[in-house]
Coordinates of N, CA and C in Angstrom, one line a residue:
M1 N -96.3 -70.1 75.6 CA -95.9 -68.7 75.2 C -95.3 -69.0 73.7
C2 N -95.8 -68.1 72.9 CA -95.0 -68.4 71.5 C -93.4 -68.1 71.7
Q3 N -93.0 -69.0 70.6 CA -91.5 -69.2 70.4 C -90.7 -67.9 70.0
A4 N -91.3 -66.9 69.4 CA -90.5 -65.5 69.5 C -90.4 -64.6 70.8
I5 N -91.9 -64.7 71.3 CA -91.6 -64.2 73.0 C -91.1 -64.6 73.6
Q6 N -90.7 -65.9 73.8 CA -89.9 -66.7 74.5 C -88.2 -66.2 74.1
M7 N -88.0 -66.0 72.9 CA -86.7 -65.7 72.5 C -86.4 -64.4 73.0
I8 N -87.0 -63.5 72.7 CA -87.2 -62.2 73.4 C -86.9 -61.9 74.6
A9 N -87.7 -62.8 75.5 CA -87.7 -62.8 76.9 C -86.1 -63.3 77.3
E10 N -85.5 -64.3 76.6 CA -84.4 -64.9 77.0 C -83.3 -63.9 76.9
N11 N -83.6 -63.3 75.4 CA -82.2 -62.5 75.1 C -82.4 -61.3 75.9
A12 N -83.7 -60.8 76.4 CA -83.4 -59.5 77.1 C -83.3 -60.0 78.7
K13 N -83.5 -61.1 79.1 CA -83.2 -61.8 80.5 C -81.4 -61.2 80.4
E14 N -80.8 -61.9 79.5 CA -79.4 -61.8 79.3 C -79.0 -60.5 79.4
E15 N -79.7 -59.4 79.2 CA -79.2 -58.0 78.9 C -79.8 -57.2 80.0
G16 N -80.2 -57.5 80.8 CA -81.0 -57.1 82.0 C -82.4 -56.5 82.0
I17 N -83.2 -57.1 81.1 CA -84.6 -56.7 81.5 C -85.3 -58.1 81.7
K18 N -85.9 -58.2 82.9 CA -86.6 -59.4 83.5 C -87.7 -59.9 82.3
E19 N -87.9 -61.2 82.4 CA -89.0 -61.9 81.6 C -89.9 -61.3 81.4
G20 N -90.7 -61.1 82.4 CA -91.8 -60.5 82.2 C -92.1 -59.1 81.7
Q21 N -91.3 -58.3 82.1 CA -91.3 -56.8 81.8 C -91.1 -56.6 80.2
V22 N -90.8 -57.4 79.2 CA -90.5 -57.2 78.0 C -92.0 -57.0 77.1
S23 N -92.9 -57.8 77.5 CA -94.1 -57.7 76.7 C -95.1 -56.6 77.2
A24 N -94.8 -56.4 78.6 CA -95.2 -55.2 79.2 C -94.9 -53.6 78.7
L25 N -93.5 -53.8 78.6 CA -93.4 -52.8 78.3 C -93.3 -52.2 76.7
L26 N -93.4 -53.5 75.9 CA -93.5 -53.1 74.7 C -95.0 -52.6 74.4
Q27 N -95.9 -53.0 75.4 CA -97.4 -52.9 75.2 C -97.6 -51.3 75.7
S28 N -97.0 -51.0 76.4 CA -96.8 -49.5 77.1 C -96.4 -48.7 76.3
I29 N -95.2 -48.8 75.5 CA -94.9 -47.9 74.6 C -95.8 -47.9 73.5
K30 N -96.2 -49.0 72.9 CA -97.4 -48.7 71.8 C -98.5 -47.9 72.2
N31 N -99.1 -48.2 73.6 CA -100.2 -47.6 74.0 C -99.7 -46.1 74.1
L32 N -98.8 -45.6 74.3 CA -98.3 -44.2 74.8 C -98.1 -43.7 73.4
T33 N -97.5 -44.3 72.3 CA -97.4 -43.7 71.0 C -98.7 -43.4 70.4
K34 N -99.7 -44.3 70.5 CA -100.8 -44.4 69.9 C -101.9 -43.5 70.3
N35 N -102.1 -43.3 71.9 CA -103.1 -42.7 72.5 C -102.6 -41.4 73.1
M36 N -101.5 -41.2 73.2 CA -100.7 -40.1 73.7 C -100.3 -39.3 72.5
E37 N -100.4 -39.6 71.5 CA -99.4 -39.3 70.0 C -98.1 -38.9 70.5
M38 N -97.3 -39.7 71.2 CA -95.9 -39.6 71.5 C -95.0 -40.2 70.7
T39 N -93.8 -40.0 70.5 CA -92.8 -40.6 69.7 C -92.4 -41.8 70.4
T40 N -91.6 -43.0 69.8 CA -91.3 -43.9 70.8 C -90.1 -43.3 71.5
E41 N -89.5 -42.2 71.3 CA -88.3 -42.0 72.4 C -88.9 -41.0 73.3
Q42 N -90.3 -40.5 73.2 CA -90.7 -40.0 74.3 C -91.4 -40.8 75.4
A43 N -92.0 -41.9 74.6 CA -92.5 -42.8 75.4 C -91.8 -43.6 76.3
M44 N -90.5 -43.8 75.9 CA -89.4 -44.5 76.6 C -89.2 -43.7 77.7
N45 N -88.8 -42.1 77.5 CA -88.3 -41.2 78.4 C -89.3 -41.5 79.5
V46 N -90.7 -41.3 79.3 CA -92.0 -41.2 80.4 C -91.6 -42.5 81.2
L47 N -91.4 -43.6 80.5 CA -91.2 -45.0 81.0 C -90.0 -45.3 81.8
G48 N -88.8 -44.2 81.6 CA -87.8 -44.1 82.4 C -86.8 -45.4 81.7
I49 N -86.8 -45.8 80.8 CA -86.4 -47.2 80.0 C -84.9 -46.4 79.9
S50 N -84.0 -47.3 80.5 CA -82.5 -47.3 80.4 C -82.0 -47.2 79.0
D51 N -80.9 -46.5 78.5 CA -80.5 -47.0 77.2 C -80.2 -48.2 76.8
S52 N -79.5 -48.9 77.5 CA -79.3 -50.2 77.1 C -80.8 -51.2 76.9
D53 N -81.6 -50.7 77.5 CA -82.9 -51.6 77.5 C -83.6 -51.0 76.3
R54 N -83.4 -49.9 76.0 CA -83.9 -48.9 74.7 C -83.7 -49.9 73.4
K55 N -82.3 -50.1 73.4 CA -81.8 -50.9 72.3 C -82.4 -52.1 72.1
I56 N -82.8 -52.8 73.2 CA -83.5 -54.1 73.2 C -84.7 -54.1 72.6
L57 N -85.6 -53.2 73.4 CA -87.0 -53.0 73.0 C -87.2 -52.2 71.8
S58 N -86.2 -51.4 71.2 CA -86.6 -50.5 69.9 C -86.5 -51.8 68.7
A59 N -85.6 -52.7 69.0 CA -85.6 -54.0 68.0 C -86.5 -54.7 67.7
R60 N -87.6 -54.5 69.0 CA -88.7 -55.4 68.7 C -89.8 -54.6 68.5
L61 N -90.0 -53.3 68.2 CA -91.2 -52.8 68.0 C -91.3 -52.8 66.8

């Protein structure tokens, strides 16, 4: 695992997102914004991402 992704996973783990979810959520958000022409906010709403997790993921997009 690349060092940047490992750091993201560790930081996210401390803040509530499980290690394996970070990459999957980021990819899902990117896919929704690209393929469904959603905003990042809309994509996160569809995925049911909590406010605290949105902050973590938004910083990584």
